[in-house]
Amino acid sequence: AHEPASNDTPLAKLEISDLGALIRKAGNQLKNNEWSMLEDFFFSELTYKEISEKHGLAVGSVGVYIKRATEKLRPLLKEHQISM
């Protein structure tokens, strides 16, 4: 479970736009299609159906791709001292 950041943590002091920029910077280290799917899901809030159509995947595969890309993103975010 995620707990809200306390006001004295570095993460709490970041503006949301700064956090988004750091996540995008880390995401740019992923393969283009991996990062594109994460952007579509988390930032553009597309549905699995919309993502499947955009990327030419079966709807049932989208969640697997997003999970794998998220798992690859975690250590990259840790390099930027962001935990998810």
JSON list of N, CA and C in Angstrom, two decimals, residues 14-82:
[
{"chain": "A", "resi": 14, "resn": "LEU", "atom": "N", "xyz": [8.47, 18.17, -4.28]},
{"chain": "A", "resi": 14, "resn": "LEU", "atom": "CA", "xyz": [8.44, 18.32, -5.74]},
{"chain": "A", "resi": 14, "resn": "LEU", "atom": "C", "xyz": [7.07, 18.78, -6.20]},
{"chain": "A", "resi": 15, "resn": "GLU", "atom": "N", "xyz": [7.05, 19.63, -7.19]},
{"chain": "A", "resi": 15, "resn": "GLU", "atom": "CA", "xyz": [5.79, 19.98, -7.84]},
{"chain": "A", "resi": 15, "resn": "GLU", "atom": "C", "xyz": [5.39, 18.78, -8.68]},
{"chain": "A", "resi": 16, "resn": "ILE", "atom": "N", "xyz": [4.11, 18.61, -8.91]},
{"chain": "A", "resi": 16, "resn": "ILE", "atom": "CA", "xyz": [3.63, 17.49, -9.72]},
{"chain": "A", "resi": 16, "resn": "ILE", "atom": "C", "xyz": [4.28, 17.52, -11.10]},
{"chain": "A", "resi": 17, "resn": "SER", "atom": "N", "xyz": [4.43, 18.69, -11.69]},
{"chain": "A", "resi": 17, "resn": "SER", "atom": "CA", "xyz": [5.04, 18.78, -13.02]},
{"chain": "A", "resi": 17, "resn": "SER", "atom": "C", "xyz": [6.49, 18.32, -12.98]},
{"chain": "A", "resi": 18, "resn": "ASP", "atom": "N", "xyz": [7.19, 18.63, -11.90]},
{"chain": "A", "resi": 18, "resn": "ASP", "atom": "CA", "xyz": [8.58, 18.19, -11.74]},
{"chain": "A", "resi": 18, "resn": "ASP", "atom": "C", "xyz": [8.63, 16.67, -11.63]},
{"chain": "A", "resi": 19, "resn": "LEU", "atom": "N", "xyz": [7.71, 16.10, -10.89]},
{"chain": "A", "resi": 19, "resn": "LEU", "atom": "CA", "xyz": [7.64, 14.65, -10.73]},
{"chain": "A", "resi": 19, "resn": "LEU", "atom": "C", "xyz": [7.37, 14.00, -12.08]},
{"chain": "A", "resi": 20, "resn": "GLY", "atom": "N", "xyz": [6.43, 14.55, -12.82]},
{"chain": "A", "resi": 20, "resn": "GLY", "atom": "CA", "xyz": [6.13, 14.03, -14.16]},
{"chain": "A", "resi": 20, "resn": "GLY", "atom": "C", "xyz": [7.35, 14.09, -15.06]},
{"chain": "A", "resi": 21, "resn": "ALA", "atom": "N", "xyz": [8.10, 15.18, -14.97]},
{"chain": "A", "resi": 21, "resn": "ALA", "atom": "CA", "xyz": [9.31, 15.33, -15.79]},
{"chain": "A", "resi": 21, "resn": "ALA", "atom": "C", "xyz": [10.35, 14.29, -15.41]},
{"chain": "A", "resi": 22, "resn": "LEU", "atom": "N", "xyz": [10.52, 14.02, -14.12]},
{"chain": "A", "resi": 22, "resn": "LEU", "atom": "CA", "xyz": [11.48, 13.01, -13.68]},
{"chain": "A", "resi": 22, "resn": "LEU", "atom": "C", "xyz": [11.06, 11.62, -14.13]},
{"chain": "A", "resi": 23, "resn": "ILE", "atom": "N", "xyz": [9.75, 11.34, -14.06]},
{"chain": "A", "resi": 23, "resn": "ILE", "atom": "CA", "xyz": [9.26, 10.03, -14.49]},
{"chain": "A", "resi": 23, "resn": "ILE", "atom": "C", "xyz": [9.48, 9.87, -15.99]},
{"chain": "A", "resi": 24, "resn": "ARG", "atom": "N", "xyz": [9.20, 10.94, -16.75]},
{"chain": "A", "resi": 24, "resn": "ARG", "atom": "CA", "xyz": [9.43, 10.88, -18.20]},
{"chain": "A", "resi": 24, "resn": "ARG", "atom": "C", "xyz": [10.91, 10.67, -18.52]},
{"chain": "A", "resi": 25, "resn": "LYS", "atom": "N", "xyz": [11.78, 11.33, -17.77]},
{"chain": "A", "resi": 25, "resn": "LYS", "atom": "CA", "xyz": [13.23, 11.18, -17.99]},
{"chain": "A", "resi": 25, "resn": "LYS", "atom": "C", "xyz": [13.64, 9.72, -17.78]},
{"chain": "A", "resi": 26, "resn": "ALA", "atom": "N", "xyz": [13.15, 9.12, -16.71]},
{"chain": "A", "resi": 26, "resn": "ALA", "atom": "CA", "xyz": [13.43, 7.70, -16.46]},
{"chain": "A", "resi": 26, "resn": "ALA", "atom": "C", "xyz": [12.80, 6.84, -17.54]},
{"chain": "A", "resi": 27, "resn": "GLY", "atom": "N", "xyz": [11.59, 7.17, -17.94]},
{"chain": "A", "resi": 27, "resn": "GLY", "atom": "CA", "xyz": [10.88, 6.40, -18.94]},
{"chain": "A", "resi": 27, "resn": "GLY", "atom": "C", "xyz": [11.54, 6.42, -20.30]},
{"chain": "A", "resi": 28, "resn": "ASN", "atom": "N", "xyz": [12.27, 7.48, -20.59]},
{"chain": "A", "resi": 28, "resn": "ASN", "atom": "CA", "xyz": [12.97, 7.57, -21.87]},
{"chain": "A", "resi": 28, "resn": "ASN", "atom": "C", "xyz": [14.07, 6.52, -21.99]},
{"chain": "A", "resi": 29, "resn": "GLN", "atom": "N", "xyz": [14.42, 5.87, -20.90]},
{"chain": "A", "resi": 29, "resn": "GLN", "atom": "CA", "xyz": [15.42, 4.81, -20.92]},
{"chain": "A", "resi": 29, "resn": "GLN", "atom": "C", "xyz": [14.80, 3.46, -21.31]},
{"chain": "A", "resi": 30, "resn": "LEU", "atom": "N", "xyz": [13.48, 3.40, -21.37]},
{"chain": "A", "resi": 30, "resn": "LEU", "atom": "CA", "xyz": [12.79, 2.19, -21.82]},
{"chain": "A", "resi": 30, "resn": "LEU", "atom": "C", "xyz": [12.74, 2.16, -23.34]},
{"chain": "A", "resi": 31, "resn": "LYS", "atom": "N", "xyz": [12.36, 1.01, -23.88]},
{"chain": "A", "resi": 31, "resn": "LYS", "atom": "CA", "xyz": [12.11, 0.93, -25.32]},
{"chain": "A", "resi": 31, "resn": "LYS", "atom": "C", "xyz": [10.95, 1.86, -25.65]},
{"chain": "A", "resi": 32, "resn": "ASN", "atom": "N", "xyz": [10.97, 2.42, -26.85]},
{"chain": "A", "resi": 32, "resn": "ASN", "atom": "CA", "xyz": [9.93, 3.38, -27.23]},
{"chain": "A", "resi": 32, "resn": "ASN", "atom": "C", "xyz": [8.52, 2.85, -27.05]},
{"chain": "A", "resi": 33, "resn": "ASN", "atom": "N", "xyz": [8.27, 1.60, -27.47]},
{"chain": "A", "resi": 33, "resn": "ASN", "atom": "CA", "xyz": [6.91, 1.06, -27.36]},
{"chain": "A", "resi": 33, "resn": "ASN", "atom": "C", "xyz": [6.51, 0.85, -25.90]},
{"chain": "A", "resi": 34, "resn": "GLU", "atom": "N", "xyz": [7.47, 0.49, -25.04]},
{"chain": "A", "resi": 34, "resn": "GLU", "atom": "CA", "xyz": [7.16, 0.30, -23.62]},
{"chain": "A", "resi": 34, "resn": "GLU", "atom": "C", "xyz": [6.76, 1.63, -22.99]},
{"chain": "A", "resi": 35, "resn": "TRP", "atom": "N", "xyz": [7.58, 2.65, -23.24]},
{"chain": "A", "resi": 35, "resn": "TRP", "atom": "CA", "xyz": [7.30, 3.95, -22.65]},
{"chain": "A", "resi": 35, "resn": "TRP", "atom": "C", "xyz": [6.01, 4.54, -23.22]},
{"chain": "A", "resi": 36, "resn": "SER", "atom": "N", "xyz": [5.79, 4.35, -24.50]},
{"chain": "A", "resi": 36, "resn": "SER", "atom": "CA", "xyz": [4.59, 4.87, -25.14]},
{"chain": "A", "resi": 36, "resn": "SER", "atom": "C", "xyz": [3.33, 4.28, -24.51]},
{"chain": "A", "resi": 37, "resn": "MET", "atom": "N", "xyz": [3.35, 2.99, -24.22]},
{"chain": "A", "resi": 37, "resn": "MET", "atom": "CA", "xyz": [2.20, 2.36, -23.58]},
{"chain": "A", "resi": 37, "resn": "MET", "atom": "C", "xyz": [1.99, 2.90, -22.16]},
{"chain": "A", "resi": 38, "resn": "LEU", "atom": "N", "xyz": [3.08, 3.08, -21.43]},
{"chain": "A", "resi": 38, "resn": "LEU", "atom": "CA", "xyz": [2.94, 3.63, -20.07]},
{"chain": "A", "resi": 38, "resn": "LEU", "atom": "C", "xyz": [2.39, 5.05, -20.12]},
{"chain": "A", "resi": 39, "resn": "GLU", "atom": "N", "xyz": [2.88, 5.85, -21.05]},
{"chain": "A", "resi": 39, "resn": "GLU", "atom": "CA", "xyz": [2.35, 7.22, -21.21]},
{"chain": "A", "resi": 39, "resn": "GLU", "atom": "C", "xyz": [0.86, 7.19, -21.55]},
{"chain": "A", "resi": 40, "resn": "ASP", "atom": "N", "xyz": [0.51, 6.29, -22.48]},
{"chain": "A", "resi": 40, "resn": "ASP", "atom": "CA", "xyz": [-0.89, 6.17, -22.89]},
{"chain": "A", "resi": 40, "resn": "ASP", "atom": "C", "xyz": [-1.77, 5.80, -21.70]},
{"chain": "A", "resi": 41, "resn": "PHE", "atom": "N", "xyz": [-1.30, 4.90, -20.87]},
{"chain": "A", "resi": 41, "resn": "PHE", "atom": "CA", "xyz": [-2.10, 4.42, -19.75]},
{"chain": "A", "resi": 41, "resn": "PHE", "atom": "C", "xyz": [-2.13, 5.40, -18.58]},
{"chain": "A", "resi": 42, "resn": "PHE", "atom": "N", "xyz": [-0.95, 5.84, -18.12]},
{"chain": "A", "resi": 42, "resn": "PHE", "atom": "CA", "xyz": [-0.87, 6.66, -16.91]},
{"chain": "A", "resi": 42, "resn": "PHE", "atom": "C", "xyz": [-1.09, 8.15, -17.15]},
{"chain": "A", "resi": 43, "resn": "PHE", "atom": "N", "xyz": [-0.56, 8.68, -18.25]},
{"chain": "A", "resi": 43, "resn": "PHE", "atom": "CA", "xyz": [-0.67, 10.11, -18.50]},
{"chain": "A", "resi": 43, "resn": "PHE", "atom": "C", "xyz": [-1.89, 10.46, -19.35]},
{"chain": "A", "resi": 44, "resn": "SER", "atom": "N", "xyz": [-2.14, 9.69, -20.42]},
{"chain": "A", "resi": 44, "resn": "SER", "atom": "CA", "xyz": [-3.28, 9.98, -21.30]},
{"chain": "A", "resi": 44, "resn": "SER", "atom": "C", "xyz": [-4.55, 9.28, -20.85]},
{"chain": "A", "resi": 45, "resn": "GLU", "atom": "N", "xyz": [-4.41, 8.32, -19.91]},
{"chain": "A", "resi": 45, "resn": "GLU", "atom": "CA", "xyz": [-5.53, 7.58, -19.33]},
{"chain": "A", "resi": 45, "resn": "GLU", "atom": "C", "xyz": [-6.38, 6.88, -20.40]},
{"chain": "A", "resi": 46, "resn": "LEU", "atom": "N", "xyz": [-5.69, 6.30, -21.40]},
{"chain": "A", "resi": 46, "resn": "LEU", "atom": "CA", "xyz": [-6.39, 5.52, -22.41]},
{"chain": "A", "resi": 46, "resn": "LEU", "atom": "C", "xyz": [-6.81, 4.18, -21.82]},
{"chain": "A", "resi": 47, "resn": "THR", "atom": "N", "xyz": [-7.86, 3.62, -22.36]},
{"chain": "A", "resi": 47, "resn": "THR", "atom": "CA", "xyz": [-8.33, 2.30, -21.92]},
{"chain": "A", "resi": 47, "resn": "THR", "atom": "C", "xyz": [-7.44, 1.23, -22.56]},
{"chain": "A", "resi": 48, "resn": "TYR", "atom": "N", "xyz": [-7.53, 0.01, -22.03]},
{"chain": "A", "resi": 48, "resn": "TYR", "atom": "CA", "xyz": [-6.79, -1.10, -22.63]},
{"chain": "A", "resi": 48, "resn": "TYR", "atom": "C", "xyz": [-7.19, -1.27, -24.10]},
{"chain": "A", "resi": 49, "resn": "LYS", "atom": "N", "xyz": [-8.48, -1.10, -24.39]},
{"chain": "A", "resi": 49, "resn": "LYS", "atom": "CA", "xyz": [-8.95, -1.24, -25.78]},
{"chain": "A", "resi": 49, "resn": "LYS", "atom": "C", "xyz": [-8.29, -0.19, -26.67]},
{"chain": "A", "resi": 50, "resn": "GLU", "atom": "N", "xyz": [-8.26, 1.05, -26.22]},
{"chain": "A", "resi": 50, "resn": "GLU", "atom": "CA", "xyz": [-7.64, 2.13, -27.01]},
{"chain": "A", "resi": 50, "resn": "GLU", "atom": "C", "xyz": [-6.15, 1.87, -27.21]},
{"chain": "A", "resi": 51, "resn": "ILE", "atom": "N", "xyz": [-5.47, 1.41, -26.15]},
{"chain": "A", "resi": 51, "resn": "ILE", "atom": "CA", "xyz": [-4.04, 1.10, -26.25]},
{"chain": "A", "resi": 51, "resn": "ILE", "atom": "C", "xyz": [-3.81, -0.06, -27.21]},
{"chain": "A", "resi": 52, "resn": "SER", "atom": "N", "xyz": [-4.67, -1.08, -27.14]},
{"chain": "A", "resi": 52, "resn": "SER", "atom": "CA", "xyz": [-4.50, -2.24, -28.02]},
{"chain": "A", "resi": 52, "resn": "SER", "atom": "C", "xyz": [-4.65, -1.83, -29.48]},
{"chain": "A", "resi": 53, "resn": "GLU", "atom": "N", "xyz": [-5.61, -0.96, -29.77]},
{"chain": "A", "resi": 53, "resn": "GLU", "atom": "CA", "xyz": [-5.81, -0.50, -31.14]},
{"chain": "A", "resi": 53, "resn": "GLU", "atom": "C", "xyz": [-4.63, 0.36, -31.61]},
{"chain": "A", "resi": 54, "resn": "LYS", "atom": "N", "xyz": [-4.15, 1.23, -30.75]},
{"chain": "A", "resi": 54, "resn": "LYS", "atom": "CA", "xyz": [-3.05, 2.12, -31.10]},
{"chain": "A", "resi": 54, "resn": "LYS", "atom": "C", "xyz": [-1.76, 1.35, -31.38]},
{"chain": "A", "resi": 55, "resn": "HIS", "atom": "N", "xyz": [-1.51, 0.29, -30.58]},
{"chain": "A", "resi": 55, "resn": "HIS", "atom": "CA", "xyz": [-0.25, -0.43, -30.67]},
{"chain": "A", "resi": 55, "resn": "HIS", "atom": "C", "xyz": [-0.36, -1.76, -31.42]},
{"chain": "A", "resi": 56, "resn": "GLY", "atom": "N", "xyz": [-1.56, -2.09, -31.90]},
{"chain": "A", "resi": 56, "resn": "GLY", "atom": "CA", "xyz": [-1.74, -3.33, -32.65]},
{"chain": "A", "resi": 56, "resn": "GLY", "atom": "C", "xyz": [-1.56, -4.58, -31.82]},
{"chain": "A", "resi": 57, "resn": "LEU", "atom": "N", "xyz": [-2.07, -4.55, -30.59]},
{"chain": "A", "resi": 57, "resn": "LEU", "atom": "CA", "xyz": [-1.97, -5.69, -29.67]},
{"chain": "A", "resi": 57, "resn": "LEU", "atom": "C", "xyz": [-3.35, -6.22, -29.34]},
{"chain": "A", "resi": 58, "resn": "ALA", "atom": "N", "xyz": [-3.40, -7.47, -28.89]},
{"chain": "A", "resi": 58, "resn": "ALA", "atom": "CA", "xyz": [-4.65, -8.01, -28.36]},
{"chain": "A", "resi": 58, "resn": "ALA", "atom": "C", "xyz": [-4.95, -7.30, -27.05]},
{"chain": "A", "resi": 59, "resn": "VAL", "atom": "N", "xyz": [-6.22, -7.01, -26.79]},
{"chain": "A", "resi": 59, "resn": "VAL", "atom": "CA", "xyz": [-6.62, -6.32, -25.56]},
{"chain": "A", "resi": 59, "resn": "VAL", "atom": "C", "xyz": [-6.09, -7.05, -24.33]},
{"chain": "A", "resi": 60, "resn": "GLY", "atom": "N", "xyz": [-6.15, -8.39, -24.35]},
{"chain": "A", "resi": 60, "resn": "GLY", "atom": "CA", "xyz": [-5.68, -9.18, -23.22]},
{"chain": "A", "resi": 60, "resn": "GLY", "atom": "C", "xyz": [-4.19, -9.09, -22.96]},
{"chain": "A", "resi": 61, "resn": "SER", "atom": "N", "xyz": [-3.43, -8.63, -23.93]},
{"chain": "A", "resi": 61, "resn": "SER", "atom": "CA", "xyz": [-1.97, -8.51, -23.78]},
{"chain": "A", "resi": 61, "resn": "SER", "atom": "C", "xyz": [-1.53, -7.18, -23.20]},
{"chain": "A", "resi": 62, "resn": "VAL", "atom": "N", "xyz": [-2.39, -6.18, -23.29]},
{"chain": "A", "resi": 62, "resn": "VAL", "atom": "CA", "xyz": [-2.01, -4.82, -22.87]},
{"chain": "A", "resi": 62, "resn": "VAL", "atom": "C", "xyz": [-1.57, -4.79, -21.41]},
{"chain": "A", "resi": 63, "resn": "GLY", "atom": "N", "xyz": [-2.33, -5.41, -20.52]},
{"chain": "A", "resi": 63, "resn": "GLY", "atom": "CA", "xyz": [-1.98, -5.41, -19.09]},
{"chain": "A", "resi": 63, "resn": "GLY", "atom": "C", "xyz": [-0.64, -6.04, -18.83]},
{"chain": "A", "resi": 64, "resn": "VAL", "atom": "N", "xyz": [-0.32, -7.10, -19.56]},
{"chain": "A", "resi": 64, "resn": "VAL", "atom": "CA", "xyz": [0.97, -7.78, -19.40]},
{"chain": "A", "resi": 64, "resn": "VAL", "atom": "C", "xyz": [2.10, -6.84, -19.82]},
{"chain": "A", "resi": 65, "resn": "TYR", "atom": "N", "xyz": [1.93, -6.17, -20.95]},
{"chain": "A", "resi": 65, "resn": "TYR", "atom": "CA", "xyz": [2.95, -5.23, -21.43]},
{"chain": "A", "resi": 65, "resn": "TYR", "atom": "C", "xyz": [3.14, -4.07, -20.46]},
{"chain": "A", "resi": 66, "resn": "ILE", "atom": "N", "xyz": [2.03, -3.55, -19.93]},
{"chain": "A", "resi": 66, "resn": "ILE", "atom": "CA", "xyz": [2.13, -2.44, -18.98]},
{"chain": "A", "resi": 66, "resn": "ILE", "atom": "C", "xyz": [2.82, -2.89, -17.70]},
{"chain": "A", "resi": 67, "resn": "LYS", "atom": "N", "xyz": [2.49, -4.08, -17.23]},
{"chain": "A", "resi": 67, "resn": "LYS", "atom": "CA", "xyz": [3.13, -4.61, -16.01]},
{"chain": "A", "resi": 67, "resn": "LYS", "atom": "C", "xyz": [4.63, -4.78, -16.22]},
{"chain": "A", "resi": 68, "resn": "ARG", "atom": "N", "xyz": [5.02, -5.37, -17.34]},
{"chain": "A", "resi": 68, "resn": "ARG", "atom": "CA", "xyz": [6.45, -5.57, -17.62]},
{"chain": "A", "resi": 68, "resn": "ARG", "atom": "C", "xyz": [7.19, -4.25, -17.74]},
{"chain": "A", "resi": 69, "resn": "ALA", "atom": "N", "xyz": [6.59, -3.28, -18.43]},
{"chain": "A", "resi": 69, "resn": "ALA", "atom": "CA", "xyz": [7.23, -1.98, -18.59]},
{"chain": "A", "resi": 69, "resn": "ALA", "atom": "C", "xyz": [7.35, -1.27, -17.24]},
{"chain": "A", "resi": 70, "resn": "THR", "atom": "N", "xyz": [6.33, -1.41, -16.40]},
{"chain": "A", "resi": 70, "resn": "THR", "atom": "CA", "xyz": [6.37, -0.81, -15.06]},
{"chain": "A", "resi": 70, "resn": "THR", "atom": "C", "xyz": [7.48, -1.44, -14.23]},
{"chain": "A", "resi": 71, "resn": "GLU", "atom": "N", "xyz": [7.64, -2.76, -14.34]},
{"chain": "A", "resi": 71, "resn": "GLU", "atom": "CA", "xyz": [8.70, -3.45, -13.60]},
{"chain": "A", "resi": 71, "resn": "GLU", "atom": "C", "xyz": [10.09, -2.99, -14.07]},
{"chain": "A", "resi": 72, "resn": "LYS", "atom": "N", "xyz": [10.24, -2.69, -15.36]},
{"chain": "A", "resi": 72, "resn": "LYS", "atom": "CA", "xyz": [11.51, -2.17, -15.87]},
{"chain": "A", "resi": 72, "resn": "LYS", "atom": "C", "xyz": [11.73, -0.73, -15.43]},
{"chain": "A", "resi": 73, "resn": "LEU", "atom": "N", "xyz": [10.63, 0.01, -15.26]},
{"chain": "A", "resi": 73, "resn": "LEU", "atom": "CA", "xyz": [10.73, 1.42, -14.88]},
{"chain": "A", "resi": 73, "resn": "LEU", "atom": "C", "xyz": [11.12, 1.60, -13.41]},
{"chain": "A", "resi": 74, "resn": "ARG", "atom": "N", "xyz": [10.69, 0.69, -12.54]},
{"chain": "A", "resi": 74, "resn": "ARG", "atom": "CA", "xyz": [10.96, 0.84, -11.10]},
{"chain": "A", "resi": 74, "resn": "ARG", "atom": "C", "xyz": [12.43, 1.10, -10.77]},
{"chain": "A", "resi": 75, "resn": "PRO", "atom": "N", "xyz": [13.37, 0.27, -11.24]},
{"chain": "A", "resi": 75, "resn": "PRO", "atom": "CA", "xyz": [14.77, 0.54, -10.88]},
{"chain": "A", "resi": 75, "resn": "PRO", "atom": "C", "xyz": [15.29, 1.85, -11.49]},
{"chain": "A", "resi": 76, "resn": "LEU", "atom": "N", "xyz": [14.75, 2.24, -12.63]},
{"chain": "A", "resi": 76, "resn": "LEU", "atom": "CA", "xyz": [15.16, 3.50, -13.23]},
{"chain": "A", "resi": 76, "resn": "LEU", "atom": "C", "xyz": [14.69, 4.67, -12.39]},
{"chain": "A", "resi": 77, "resn": "LEU", "atom": "N", "xyz": [13.50, 4.55, -11.82]},
{"chain": "A", "resi": 77, "resn": "LEU", "atom": "CA", "xyz": [12.99, 5.60, -10.94]},
{"chain": "A", "resi": 77, "resn": "LEU", "atom": "C", "xyz": [13.80, 5.68, -9.65]},
{"chain": "A", "resi": 78, "resn": "LYS", "atom": "N", "xyz": [14.24, 4.52, -9.16]},
{"chain": "A", "resi": 78, "resn": "LYS", "atom": "CA", "xyz": [15.05, 4.51, -7.94]},
{"chain": "A", "resi": 78, "resn": "LYS", "atom": "C", "xyz": [16.35, 5.26, -8.16]},
{"chain": "A", "resi": 79, "resn": "GLU", "atom": "N", "xyz": [16.89, 5.21, -9.39]},
{"chain": "A", "resi": 79, "resn": "GLU", "atom": "CA", "xyz": [18.10, 5.97, -9.70]},
{"chain": "A", "resi": 79, "resn": "GLU", "atom": "C", "xyz": [17.86, 7.46, -9.51]},
{"chain": "A", "resi": 80, "resn": "HIS", "atom": "N", "xyz": [16.62, 7.88, -9.71]},
{"chain": "A", "resi": 80, "resn": "HIS", "atom": "CA", "xyz": [16.23, 9.28, -9.53]},
{"chain": "A", "resi": 80, "resn": "HIS", "atom": "C", "xyz": [15.61, 9.52, -8.15]},
{"chain": "A", "resi": 81, "resn": "GLN", "atom": "N", "xyz": [15.73, 8.51, -7.30]},
{"chain": "A", "resi": 81, "resn": "GLN", "atom": "CA", "xyz": [15.23, 8.54, -5.92]},
{"chain": "A", "resi": 81, "resn": "GLN", "atom": "C", "xyz": [13.73, 8.77, -5.84]},
{"chain": "A", "resi": 82, "resn": "ILE", "atom": "N", "xyz": [13.01, 8.10, -6.76]},
{"chain": "A", "resi": 82, "resn": "ILE", "atom": "CA", "xyz": [11.54, 8.14, -6.75]},
{"chain": "A", "resi": 82, "resn": "ILE", "atom": "C", "xyz": [11.10, 6.70, -6.51]}
]
